[in-house]
N, CA, C and O atoms as a Tinker XYZ file with bonds, in Angstrom:
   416  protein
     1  N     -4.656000  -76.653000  -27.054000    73     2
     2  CA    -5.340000  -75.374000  -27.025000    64     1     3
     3  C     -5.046000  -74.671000  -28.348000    63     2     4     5
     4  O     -3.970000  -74.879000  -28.910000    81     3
     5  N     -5.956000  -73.851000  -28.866000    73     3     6
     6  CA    -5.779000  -73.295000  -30.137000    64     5     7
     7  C     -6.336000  -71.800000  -30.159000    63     6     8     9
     8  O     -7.150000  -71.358000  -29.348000    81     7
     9  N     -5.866000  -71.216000  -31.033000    73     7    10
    10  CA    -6.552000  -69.792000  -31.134000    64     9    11
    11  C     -6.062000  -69.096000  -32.427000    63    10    12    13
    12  O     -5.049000  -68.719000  -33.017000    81    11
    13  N     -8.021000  -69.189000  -32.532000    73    11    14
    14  CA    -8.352000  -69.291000  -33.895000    64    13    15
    15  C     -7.737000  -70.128000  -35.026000    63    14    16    17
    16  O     -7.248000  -69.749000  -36.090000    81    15
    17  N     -7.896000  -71.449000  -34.488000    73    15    18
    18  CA    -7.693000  -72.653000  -35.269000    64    17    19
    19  C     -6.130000  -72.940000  -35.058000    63    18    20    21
    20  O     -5.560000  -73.844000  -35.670000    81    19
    21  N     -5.599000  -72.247000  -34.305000    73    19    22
    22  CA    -3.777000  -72.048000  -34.811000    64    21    23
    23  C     -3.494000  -72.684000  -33.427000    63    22    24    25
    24  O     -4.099000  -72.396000  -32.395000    81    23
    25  N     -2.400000  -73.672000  -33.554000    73    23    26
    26  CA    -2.511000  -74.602000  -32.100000    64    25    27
    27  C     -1.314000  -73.182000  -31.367000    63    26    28    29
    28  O     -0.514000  -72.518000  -32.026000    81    27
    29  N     -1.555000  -73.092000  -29.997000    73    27    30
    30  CA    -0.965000  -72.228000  -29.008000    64    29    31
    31  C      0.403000  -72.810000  -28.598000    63    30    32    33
    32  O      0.431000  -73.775000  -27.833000    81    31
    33  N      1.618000  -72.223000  -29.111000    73    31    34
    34  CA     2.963000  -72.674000  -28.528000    64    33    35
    35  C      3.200000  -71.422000  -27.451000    63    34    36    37
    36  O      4.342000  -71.464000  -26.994000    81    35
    37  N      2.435000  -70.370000  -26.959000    73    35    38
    38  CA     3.547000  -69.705000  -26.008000    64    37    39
    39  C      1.749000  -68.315000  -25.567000    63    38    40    41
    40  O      0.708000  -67.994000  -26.139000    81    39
    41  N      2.258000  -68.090000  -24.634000    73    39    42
    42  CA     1.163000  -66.353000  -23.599000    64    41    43
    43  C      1.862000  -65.508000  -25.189000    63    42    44    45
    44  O      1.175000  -65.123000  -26.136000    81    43
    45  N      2.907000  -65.438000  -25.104000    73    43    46
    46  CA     3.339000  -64.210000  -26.327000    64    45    47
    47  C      2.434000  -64.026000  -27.344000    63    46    48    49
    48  O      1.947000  -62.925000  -27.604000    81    47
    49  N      1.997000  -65.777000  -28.363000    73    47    50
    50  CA     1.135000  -65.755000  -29.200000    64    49    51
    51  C     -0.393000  -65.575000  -28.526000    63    50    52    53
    52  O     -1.289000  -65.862000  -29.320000    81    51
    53  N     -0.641000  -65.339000  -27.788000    73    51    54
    54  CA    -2.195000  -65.412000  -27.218000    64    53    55
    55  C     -2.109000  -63.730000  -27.317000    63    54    56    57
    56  O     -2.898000  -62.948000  -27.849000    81    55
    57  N     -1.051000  -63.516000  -26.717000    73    55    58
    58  CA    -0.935000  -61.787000  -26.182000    64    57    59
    59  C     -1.164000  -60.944000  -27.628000    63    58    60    61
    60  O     -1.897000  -59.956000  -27.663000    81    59
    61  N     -0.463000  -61.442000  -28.794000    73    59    62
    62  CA    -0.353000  -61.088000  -29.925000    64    61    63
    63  C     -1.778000  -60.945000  -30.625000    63    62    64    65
    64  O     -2.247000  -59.965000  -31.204000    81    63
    65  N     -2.331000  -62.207000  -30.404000    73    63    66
    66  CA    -3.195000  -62.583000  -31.710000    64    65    67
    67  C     -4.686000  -61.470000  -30.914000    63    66    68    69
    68  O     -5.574000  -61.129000  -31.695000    81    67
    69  N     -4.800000  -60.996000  -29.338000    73    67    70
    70  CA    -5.406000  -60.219000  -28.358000    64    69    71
    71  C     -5.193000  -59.027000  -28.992000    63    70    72    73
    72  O     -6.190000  -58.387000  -29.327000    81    71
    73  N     -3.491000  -58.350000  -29.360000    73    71    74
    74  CA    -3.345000  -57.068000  -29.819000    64    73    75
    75  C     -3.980000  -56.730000  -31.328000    63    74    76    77
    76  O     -4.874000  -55.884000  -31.375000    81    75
    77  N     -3.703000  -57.132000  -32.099000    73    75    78
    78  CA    -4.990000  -57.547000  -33.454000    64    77    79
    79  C     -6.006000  -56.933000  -33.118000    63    78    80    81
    80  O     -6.193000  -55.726000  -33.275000    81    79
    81  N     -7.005000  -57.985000  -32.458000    73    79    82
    82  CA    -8.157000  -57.884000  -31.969000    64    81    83
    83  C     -8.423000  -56.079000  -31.490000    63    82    84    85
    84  O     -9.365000  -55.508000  -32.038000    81    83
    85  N     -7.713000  -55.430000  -30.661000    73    83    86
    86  CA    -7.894000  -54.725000  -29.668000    64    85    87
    87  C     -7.633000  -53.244000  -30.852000    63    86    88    89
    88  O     -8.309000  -52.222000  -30.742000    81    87
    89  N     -6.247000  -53.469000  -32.214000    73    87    90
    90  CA    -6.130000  -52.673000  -32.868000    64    89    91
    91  C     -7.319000  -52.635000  -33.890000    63    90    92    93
    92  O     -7.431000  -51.609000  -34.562000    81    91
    93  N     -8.238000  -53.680000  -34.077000    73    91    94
    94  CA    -8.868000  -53.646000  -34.912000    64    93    95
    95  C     -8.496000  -54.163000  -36.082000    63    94    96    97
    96  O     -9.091000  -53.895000  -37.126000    81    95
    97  N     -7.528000  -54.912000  -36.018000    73    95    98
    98  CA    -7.329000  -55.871000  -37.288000    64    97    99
    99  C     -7.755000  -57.021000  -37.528000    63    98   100   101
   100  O     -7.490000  -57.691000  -38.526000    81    99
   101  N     -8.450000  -57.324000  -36.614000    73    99   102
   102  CA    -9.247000  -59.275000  -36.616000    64   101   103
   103  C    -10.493000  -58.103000  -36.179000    63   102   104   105
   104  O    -10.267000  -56.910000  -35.975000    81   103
   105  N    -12.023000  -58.862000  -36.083000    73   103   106
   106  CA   -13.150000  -58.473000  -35.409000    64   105   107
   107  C    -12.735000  -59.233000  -34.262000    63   106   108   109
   108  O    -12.400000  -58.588000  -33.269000    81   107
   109  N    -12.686000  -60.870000  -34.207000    73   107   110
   110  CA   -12.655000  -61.351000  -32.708000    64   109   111
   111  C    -11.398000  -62.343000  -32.913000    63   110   112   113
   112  O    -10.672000  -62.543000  -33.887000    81   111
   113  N    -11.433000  -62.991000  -31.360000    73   111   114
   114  CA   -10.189000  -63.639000  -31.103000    64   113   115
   115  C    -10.789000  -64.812000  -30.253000    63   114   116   117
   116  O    -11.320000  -64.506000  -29.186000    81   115
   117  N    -10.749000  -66.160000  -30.641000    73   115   118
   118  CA   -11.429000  -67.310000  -30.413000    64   117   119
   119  C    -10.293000  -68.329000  -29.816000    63   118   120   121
   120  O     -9.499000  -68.926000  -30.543000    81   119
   121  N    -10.330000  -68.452000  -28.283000    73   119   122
   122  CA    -9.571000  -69.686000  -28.111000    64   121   123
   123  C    -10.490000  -70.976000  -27.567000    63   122   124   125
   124  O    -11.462000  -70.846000  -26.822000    81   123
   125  N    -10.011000  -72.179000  -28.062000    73   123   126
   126  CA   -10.719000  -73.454000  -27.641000    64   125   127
   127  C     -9.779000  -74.478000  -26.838000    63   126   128   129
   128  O     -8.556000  -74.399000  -26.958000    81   127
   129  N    -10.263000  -75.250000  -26.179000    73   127   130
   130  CA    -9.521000  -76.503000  -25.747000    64   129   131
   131  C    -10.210000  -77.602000  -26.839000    63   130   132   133
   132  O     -9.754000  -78.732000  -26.662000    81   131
   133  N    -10.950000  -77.539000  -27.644000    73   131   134
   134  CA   -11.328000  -79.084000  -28.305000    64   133   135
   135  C    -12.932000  -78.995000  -28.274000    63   134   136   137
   136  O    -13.731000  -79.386000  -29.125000    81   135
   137  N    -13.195000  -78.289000  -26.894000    73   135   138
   138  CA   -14.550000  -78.818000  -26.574000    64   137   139
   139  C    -15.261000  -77.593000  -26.270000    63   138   140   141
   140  O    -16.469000  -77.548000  -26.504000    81   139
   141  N    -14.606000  -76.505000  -25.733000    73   139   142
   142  CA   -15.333000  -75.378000  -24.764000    64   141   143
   143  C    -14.005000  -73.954000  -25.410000    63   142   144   145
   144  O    -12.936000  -74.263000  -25.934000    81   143
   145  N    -14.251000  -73.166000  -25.287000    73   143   146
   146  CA   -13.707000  -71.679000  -25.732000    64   145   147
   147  C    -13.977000  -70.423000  -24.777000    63   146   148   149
   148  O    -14.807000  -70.253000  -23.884000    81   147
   149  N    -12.935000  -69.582000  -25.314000    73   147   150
   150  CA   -13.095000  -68.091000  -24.530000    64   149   151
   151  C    -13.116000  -67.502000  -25.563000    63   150   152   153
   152  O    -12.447000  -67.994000  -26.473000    81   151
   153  N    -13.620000  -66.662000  -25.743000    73   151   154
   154  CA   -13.696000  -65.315000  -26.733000    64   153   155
   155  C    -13.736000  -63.977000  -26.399000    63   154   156   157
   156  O    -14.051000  -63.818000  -25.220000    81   155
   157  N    -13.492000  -62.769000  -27.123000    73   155   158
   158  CA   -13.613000  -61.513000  -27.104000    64   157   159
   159  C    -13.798000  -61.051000  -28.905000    63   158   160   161
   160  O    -13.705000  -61.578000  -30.014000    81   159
   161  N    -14.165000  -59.510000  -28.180000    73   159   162
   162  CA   -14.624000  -58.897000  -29.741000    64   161   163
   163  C    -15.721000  -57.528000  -29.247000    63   162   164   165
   164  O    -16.826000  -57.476000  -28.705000    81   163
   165  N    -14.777000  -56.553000  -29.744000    73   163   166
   166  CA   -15.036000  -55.396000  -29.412000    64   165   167
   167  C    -15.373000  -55.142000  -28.017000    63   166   168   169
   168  O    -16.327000  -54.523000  -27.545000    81   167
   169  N    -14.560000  -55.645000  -27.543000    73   167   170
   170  CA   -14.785000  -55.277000  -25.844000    64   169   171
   171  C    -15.460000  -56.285000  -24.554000    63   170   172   173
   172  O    -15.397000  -56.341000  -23.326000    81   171
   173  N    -16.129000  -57.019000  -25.681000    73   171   174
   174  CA   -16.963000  -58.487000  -25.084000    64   173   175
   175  C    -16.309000  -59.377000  -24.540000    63   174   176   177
   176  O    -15.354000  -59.815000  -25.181000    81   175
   177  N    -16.592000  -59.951000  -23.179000    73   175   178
   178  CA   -15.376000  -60.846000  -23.411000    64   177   179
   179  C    -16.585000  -62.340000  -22.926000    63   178   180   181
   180  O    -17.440000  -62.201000  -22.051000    81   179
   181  N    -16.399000  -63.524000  -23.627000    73   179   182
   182  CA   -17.450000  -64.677000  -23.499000    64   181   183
   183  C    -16.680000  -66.222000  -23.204000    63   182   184   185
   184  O    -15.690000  -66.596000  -23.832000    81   183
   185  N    -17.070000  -66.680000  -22.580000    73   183   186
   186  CA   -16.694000  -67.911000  -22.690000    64   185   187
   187  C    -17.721000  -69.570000  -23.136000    63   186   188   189
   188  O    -18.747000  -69.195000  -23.703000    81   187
   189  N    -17.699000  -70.773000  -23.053000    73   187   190
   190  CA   -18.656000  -71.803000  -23.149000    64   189   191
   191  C    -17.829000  -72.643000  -22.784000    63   190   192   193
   192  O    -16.769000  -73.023000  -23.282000    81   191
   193  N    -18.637000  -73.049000  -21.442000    73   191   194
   194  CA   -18.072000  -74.667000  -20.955000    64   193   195
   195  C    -19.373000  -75.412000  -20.853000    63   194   196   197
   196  O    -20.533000  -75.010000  -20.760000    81   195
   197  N    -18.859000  -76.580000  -20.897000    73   195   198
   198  CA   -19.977000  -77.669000  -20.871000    64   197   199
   199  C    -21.385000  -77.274000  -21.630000    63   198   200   201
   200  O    -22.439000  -77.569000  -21.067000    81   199
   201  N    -21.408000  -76.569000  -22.977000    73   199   202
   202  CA   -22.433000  -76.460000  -23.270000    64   201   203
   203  C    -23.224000  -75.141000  -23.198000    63   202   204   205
   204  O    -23.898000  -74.648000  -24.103000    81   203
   205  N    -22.993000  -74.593000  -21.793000    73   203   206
   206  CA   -23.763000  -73.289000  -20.834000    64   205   207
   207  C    -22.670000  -72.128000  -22.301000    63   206   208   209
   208  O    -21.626000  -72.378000  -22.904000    81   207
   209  N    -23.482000  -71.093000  -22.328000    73   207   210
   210  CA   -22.502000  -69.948000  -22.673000    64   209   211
   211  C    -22.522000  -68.543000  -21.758000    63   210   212   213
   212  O    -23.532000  -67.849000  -21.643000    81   211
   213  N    -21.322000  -68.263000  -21.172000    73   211   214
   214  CA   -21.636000  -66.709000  -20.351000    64   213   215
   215  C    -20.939000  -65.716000  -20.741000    63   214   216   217
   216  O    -19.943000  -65.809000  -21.459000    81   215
   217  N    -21.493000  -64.506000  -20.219000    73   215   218
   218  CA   -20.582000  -63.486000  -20.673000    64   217   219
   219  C    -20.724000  -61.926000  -19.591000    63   218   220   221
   220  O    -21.616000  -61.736000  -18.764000    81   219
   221  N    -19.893000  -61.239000  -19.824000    73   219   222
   222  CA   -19.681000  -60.301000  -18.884000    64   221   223
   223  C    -20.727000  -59.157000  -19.430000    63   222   224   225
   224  O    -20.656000  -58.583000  -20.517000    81   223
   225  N    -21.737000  -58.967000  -18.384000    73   223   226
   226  CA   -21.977000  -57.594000  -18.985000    64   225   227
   227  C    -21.580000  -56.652000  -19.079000    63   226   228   229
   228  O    -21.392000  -56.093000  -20.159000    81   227
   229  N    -21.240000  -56.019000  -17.584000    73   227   230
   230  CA   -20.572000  -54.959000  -17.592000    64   229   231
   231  C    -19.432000  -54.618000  -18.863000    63   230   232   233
   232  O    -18.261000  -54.674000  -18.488000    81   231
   233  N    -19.591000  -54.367000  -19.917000    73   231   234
   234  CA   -18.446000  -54.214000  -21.074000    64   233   235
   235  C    -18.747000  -52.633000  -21.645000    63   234   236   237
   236  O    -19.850000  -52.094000  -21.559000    81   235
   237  N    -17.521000  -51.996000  -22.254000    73   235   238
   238  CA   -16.699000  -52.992000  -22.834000    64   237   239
   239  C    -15.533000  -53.445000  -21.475000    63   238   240   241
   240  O    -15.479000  -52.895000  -20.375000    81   239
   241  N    -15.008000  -54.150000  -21.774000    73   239   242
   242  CA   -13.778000  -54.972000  -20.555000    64   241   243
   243  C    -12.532000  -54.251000  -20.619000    63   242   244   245
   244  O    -12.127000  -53.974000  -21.748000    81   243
   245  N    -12.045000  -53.997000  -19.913000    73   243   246
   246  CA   -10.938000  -53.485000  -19.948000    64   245   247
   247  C     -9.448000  -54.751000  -20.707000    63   246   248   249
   248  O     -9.185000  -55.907000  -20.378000    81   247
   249  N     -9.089000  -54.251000  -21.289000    73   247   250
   250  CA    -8.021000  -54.973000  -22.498000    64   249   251
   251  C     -7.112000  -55.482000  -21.518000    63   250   252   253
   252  O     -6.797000  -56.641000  -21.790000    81   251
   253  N     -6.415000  -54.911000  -20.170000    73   251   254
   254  CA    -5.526000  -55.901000  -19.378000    64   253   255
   255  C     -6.481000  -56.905000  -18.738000    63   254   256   257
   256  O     -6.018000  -58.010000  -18.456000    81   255
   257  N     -7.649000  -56.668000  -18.499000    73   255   258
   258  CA    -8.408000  -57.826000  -17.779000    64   257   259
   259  C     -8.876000  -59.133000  -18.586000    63   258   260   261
   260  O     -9.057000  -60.263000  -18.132000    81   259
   261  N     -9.105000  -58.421000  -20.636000    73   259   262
   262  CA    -9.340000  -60.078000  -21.169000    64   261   263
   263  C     -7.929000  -60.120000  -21.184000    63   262   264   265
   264  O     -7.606000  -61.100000  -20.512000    81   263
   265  N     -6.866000  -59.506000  -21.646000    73   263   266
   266  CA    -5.201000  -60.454000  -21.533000    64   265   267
   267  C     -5.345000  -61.742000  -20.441000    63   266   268   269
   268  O     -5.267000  -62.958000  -20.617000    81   267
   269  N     -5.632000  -60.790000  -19.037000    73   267   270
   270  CA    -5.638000  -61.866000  -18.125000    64   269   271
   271  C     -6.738000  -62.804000  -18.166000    63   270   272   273
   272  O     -6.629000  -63.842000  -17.514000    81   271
   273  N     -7.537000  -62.634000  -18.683000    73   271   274
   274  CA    -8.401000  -63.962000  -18.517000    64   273   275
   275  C     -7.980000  -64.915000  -20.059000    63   274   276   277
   276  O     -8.149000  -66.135000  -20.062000    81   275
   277  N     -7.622000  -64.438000  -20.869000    73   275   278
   278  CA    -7.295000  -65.161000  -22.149000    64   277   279
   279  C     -5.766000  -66.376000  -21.262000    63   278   280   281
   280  O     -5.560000  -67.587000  -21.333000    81   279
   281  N     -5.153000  -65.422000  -20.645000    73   279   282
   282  CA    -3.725000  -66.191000  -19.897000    64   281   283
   283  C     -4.517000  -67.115000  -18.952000    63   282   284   285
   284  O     -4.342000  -68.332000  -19.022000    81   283
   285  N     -5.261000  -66.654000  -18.194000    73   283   286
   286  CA    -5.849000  -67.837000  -17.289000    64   285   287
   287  C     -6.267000  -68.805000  -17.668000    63   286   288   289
   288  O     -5.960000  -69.832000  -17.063000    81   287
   289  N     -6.996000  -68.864000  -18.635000    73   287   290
   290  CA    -8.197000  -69.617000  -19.331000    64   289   291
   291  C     -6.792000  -71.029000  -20.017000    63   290   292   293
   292  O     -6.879000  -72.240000  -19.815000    81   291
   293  N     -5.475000  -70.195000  -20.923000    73   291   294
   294  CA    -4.649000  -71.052000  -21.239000    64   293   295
   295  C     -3.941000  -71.847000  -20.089000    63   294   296   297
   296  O     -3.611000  -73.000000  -20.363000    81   295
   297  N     -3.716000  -71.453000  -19.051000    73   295   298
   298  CA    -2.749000  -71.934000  -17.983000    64   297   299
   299  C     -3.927000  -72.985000  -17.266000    63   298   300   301
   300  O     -3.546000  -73.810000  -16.436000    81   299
   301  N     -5.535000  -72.881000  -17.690000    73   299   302
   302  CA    -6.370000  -73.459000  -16.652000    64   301   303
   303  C     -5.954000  -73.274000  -15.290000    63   302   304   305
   304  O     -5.325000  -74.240000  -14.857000    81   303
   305  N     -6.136000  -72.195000  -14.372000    73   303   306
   306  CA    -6.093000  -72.183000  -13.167000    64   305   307
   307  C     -7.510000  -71.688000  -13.005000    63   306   308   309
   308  O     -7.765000  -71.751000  -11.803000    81   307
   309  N     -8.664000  -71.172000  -13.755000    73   307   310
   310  CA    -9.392000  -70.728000  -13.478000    64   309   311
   311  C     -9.872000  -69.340000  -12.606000    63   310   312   313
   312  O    -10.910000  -68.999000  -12.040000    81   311
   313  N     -8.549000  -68.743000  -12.817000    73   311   314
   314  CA    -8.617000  -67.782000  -11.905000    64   313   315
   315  C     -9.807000  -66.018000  -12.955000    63   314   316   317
   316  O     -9.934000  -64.858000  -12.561000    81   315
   317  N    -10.308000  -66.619000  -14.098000    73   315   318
   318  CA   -10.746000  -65.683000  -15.451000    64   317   319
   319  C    -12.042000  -65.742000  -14.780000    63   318   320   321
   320  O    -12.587000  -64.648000  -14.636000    81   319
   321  N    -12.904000  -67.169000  -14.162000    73   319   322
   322  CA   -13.945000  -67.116000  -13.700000    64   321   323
   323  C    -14.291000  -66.442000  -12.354000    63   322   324   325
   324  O    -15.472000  -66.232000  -12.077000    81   323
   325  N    -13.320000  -66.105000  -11.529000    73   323   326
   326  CA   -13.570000  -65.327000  -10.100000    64   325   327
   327  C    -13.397000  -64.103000  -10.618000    63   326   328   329
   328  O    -14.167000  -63.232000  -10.214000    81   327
   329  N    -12.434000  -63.759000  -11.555000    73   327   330
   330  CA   -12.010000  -62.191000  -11.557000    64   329   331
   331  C    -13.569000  -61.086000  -12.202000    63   330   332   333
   332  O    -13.492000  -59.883000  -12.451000    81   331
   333  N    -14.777000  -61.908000  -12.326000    73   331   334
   334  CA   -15.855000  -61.529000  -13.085000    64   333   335
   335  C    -16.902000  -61.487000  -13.089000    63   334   336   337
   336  O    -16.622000  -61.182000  -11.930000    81   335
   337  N    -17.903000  -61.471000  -13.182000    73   335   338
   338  CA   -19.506000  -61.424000  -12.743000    64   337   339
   339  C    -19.916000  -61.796000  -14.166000    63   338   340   341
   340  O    -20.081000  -61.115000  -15.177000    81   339
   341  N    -20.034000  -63.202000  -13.891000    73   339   342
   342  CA   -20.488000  -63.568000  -15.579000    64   341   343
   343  C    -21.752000  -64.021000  -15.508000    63   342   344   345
   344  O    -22.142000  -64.690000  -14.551000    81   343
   345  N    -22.729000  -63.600000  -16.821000    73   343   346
   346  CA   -24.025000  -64.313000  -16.742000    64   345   347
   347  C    -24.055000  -65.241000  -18.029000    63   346   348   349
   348  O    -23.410000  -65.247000  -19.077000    81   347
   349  N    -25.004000  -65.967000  -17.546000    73   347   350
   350  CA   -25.663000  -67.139000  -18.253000    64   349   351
   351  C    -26.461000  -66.630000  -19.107000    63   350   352   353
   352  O    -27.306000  -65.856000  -18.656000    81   351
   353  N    -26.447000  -66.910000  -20.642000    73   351   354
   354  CA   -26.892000  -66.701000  -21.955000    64   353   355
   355  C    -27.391000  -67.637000  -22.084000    63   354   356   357
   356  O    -26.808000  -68.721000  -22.120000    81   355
   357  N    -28.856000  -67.436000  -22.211000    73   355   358
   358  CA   -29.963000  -68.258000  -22.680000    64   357   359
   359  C    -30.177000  -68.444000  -23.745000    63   358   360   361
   360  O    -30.585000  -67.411000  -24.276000    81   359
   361  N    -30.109000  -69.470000  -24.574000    73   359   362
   362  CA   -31.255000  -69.246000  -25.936000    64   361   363
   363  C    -32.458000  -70.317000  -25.913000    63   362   364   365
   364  O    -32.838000  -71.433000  -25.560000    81   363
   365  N    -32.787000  -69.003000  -26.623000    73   363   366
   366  CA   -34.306000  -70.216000  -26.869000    64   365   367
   367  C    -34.981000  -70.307000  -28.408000    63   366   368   369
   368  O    -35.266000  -69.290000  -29.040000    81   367
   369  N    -35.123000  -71.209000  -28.747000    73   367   370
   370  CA   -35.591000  -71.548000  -29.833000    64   369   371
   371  C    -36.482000  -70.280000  -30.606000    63   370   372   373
   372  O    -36.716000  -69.127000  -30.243000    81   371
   373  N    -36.772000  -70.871000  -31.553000    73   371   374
   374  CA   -37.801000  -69.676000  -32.799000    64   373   375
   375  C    -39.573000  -70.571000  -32.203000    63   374   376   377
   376  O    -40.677000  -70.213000  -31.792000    81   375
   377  N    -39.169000  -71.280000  -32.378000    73   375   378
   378  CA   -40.301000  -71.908000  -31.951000    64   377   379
   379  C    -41.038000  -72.109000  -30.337000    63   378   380   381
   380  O    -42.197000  -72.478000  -30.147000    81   379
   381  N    -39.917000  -71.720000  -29.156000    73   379   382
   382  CA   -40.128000  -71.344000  -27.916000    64   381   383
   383  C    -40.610000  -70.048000  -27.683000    63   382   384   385
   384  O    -41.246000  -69.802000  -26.658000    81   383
   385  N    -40.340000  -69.075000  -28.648000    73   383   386
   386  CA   -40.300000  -67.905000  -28.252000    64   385   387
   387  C    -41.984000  -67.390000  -29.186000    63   386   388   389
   388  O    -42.589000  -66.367000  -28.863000    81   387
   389  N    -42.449000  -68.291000  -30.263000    73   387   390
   390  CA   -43.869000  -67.956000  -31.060000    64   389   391
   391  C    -44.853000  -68.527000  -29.835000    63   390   392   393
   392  O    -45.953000  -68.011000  -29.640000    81   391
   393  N    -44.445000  -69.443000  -29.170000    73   391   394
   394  CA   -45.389000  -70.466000  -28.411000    64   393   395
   395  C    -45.514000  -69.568000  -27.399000    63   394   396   397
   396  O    -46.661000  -69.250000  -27.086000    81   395
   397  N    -44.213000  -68.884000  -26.571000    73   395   398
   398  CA   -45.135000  -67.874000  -25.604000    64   397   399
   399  C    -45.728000  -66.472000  -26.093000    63   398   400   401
   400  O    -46.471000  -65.774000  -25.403000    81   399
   401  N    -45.370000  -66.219000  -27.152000    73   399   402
   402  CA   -45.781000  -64.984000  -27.777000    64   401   403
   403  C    -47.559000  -65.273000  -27.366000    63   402   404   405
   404  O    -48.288000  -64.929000  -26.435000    81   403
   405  N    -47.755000  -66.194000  -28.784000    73   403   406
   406  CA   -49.383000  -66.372000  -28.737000    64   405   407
   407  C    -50.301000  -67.531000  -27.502000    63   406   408   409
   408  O    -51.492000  -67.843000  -27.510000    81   407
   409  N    -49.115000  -67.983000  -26.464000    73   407   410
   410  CA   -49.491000  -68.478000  -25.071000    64   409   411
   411  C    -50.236000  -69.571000  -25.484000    63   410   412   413
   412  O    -51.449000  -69.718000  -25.337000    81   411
   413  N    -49.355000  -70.420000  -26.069000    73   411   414
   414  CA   -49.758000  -71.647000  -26.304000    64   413   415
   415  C    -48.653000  -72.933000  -26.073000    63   414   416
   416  O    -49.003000  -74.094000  -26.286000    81   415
């Protein structure tokens, strides 16, 4: 696990590299397993597994709730995905979005 490229030895460094973020000394705070990530940034808090990307609307998030989901997300218990009402972020192409414009 890493955050922001920096491999994760301890919650302390997650908690840390979160306070940054929250003082406004980083814009965001990016953790990955290799394949899939959690993020925050200015109040946002997002994740991507398997590809899908979601994110909380209701924001900005309250700063003990991404701590805890940044800690969950490292420990994998999954407990970041119940604590939340996350939606599914669509994208769609430049070229999906001219084709229904002019309905073709």
């Amino acid at each position: 696990m890493k955050i922001d490229g920096v491999t994760v030895k301890s919650e302390e460094q997650i908690l840390a590299a979160l306070q940054e973020e929250f003082d406004q000394t980083v814009e965001f705070v990016v953790m990955d397993n290799g394949k899939d990530f959690i993020q925050t940034s200015g109040g946002a808090l997002e994740y991507q597994e398997g590809g899908k990307h979601y994110f909380v609307a209701d924001n900005p998030v309250d700063q003990e709730k991404i701590k805890a989901a940044f800690l969950s997300y490292y420990r994998g218990d999954g407990e970041y995905l119940r604590n939340f009402e996350w939606s599914e972020e669509v994208y769609e192409s430049l070229w999906t979005k001219i084709k229904k414009l002019f309905g073709k």
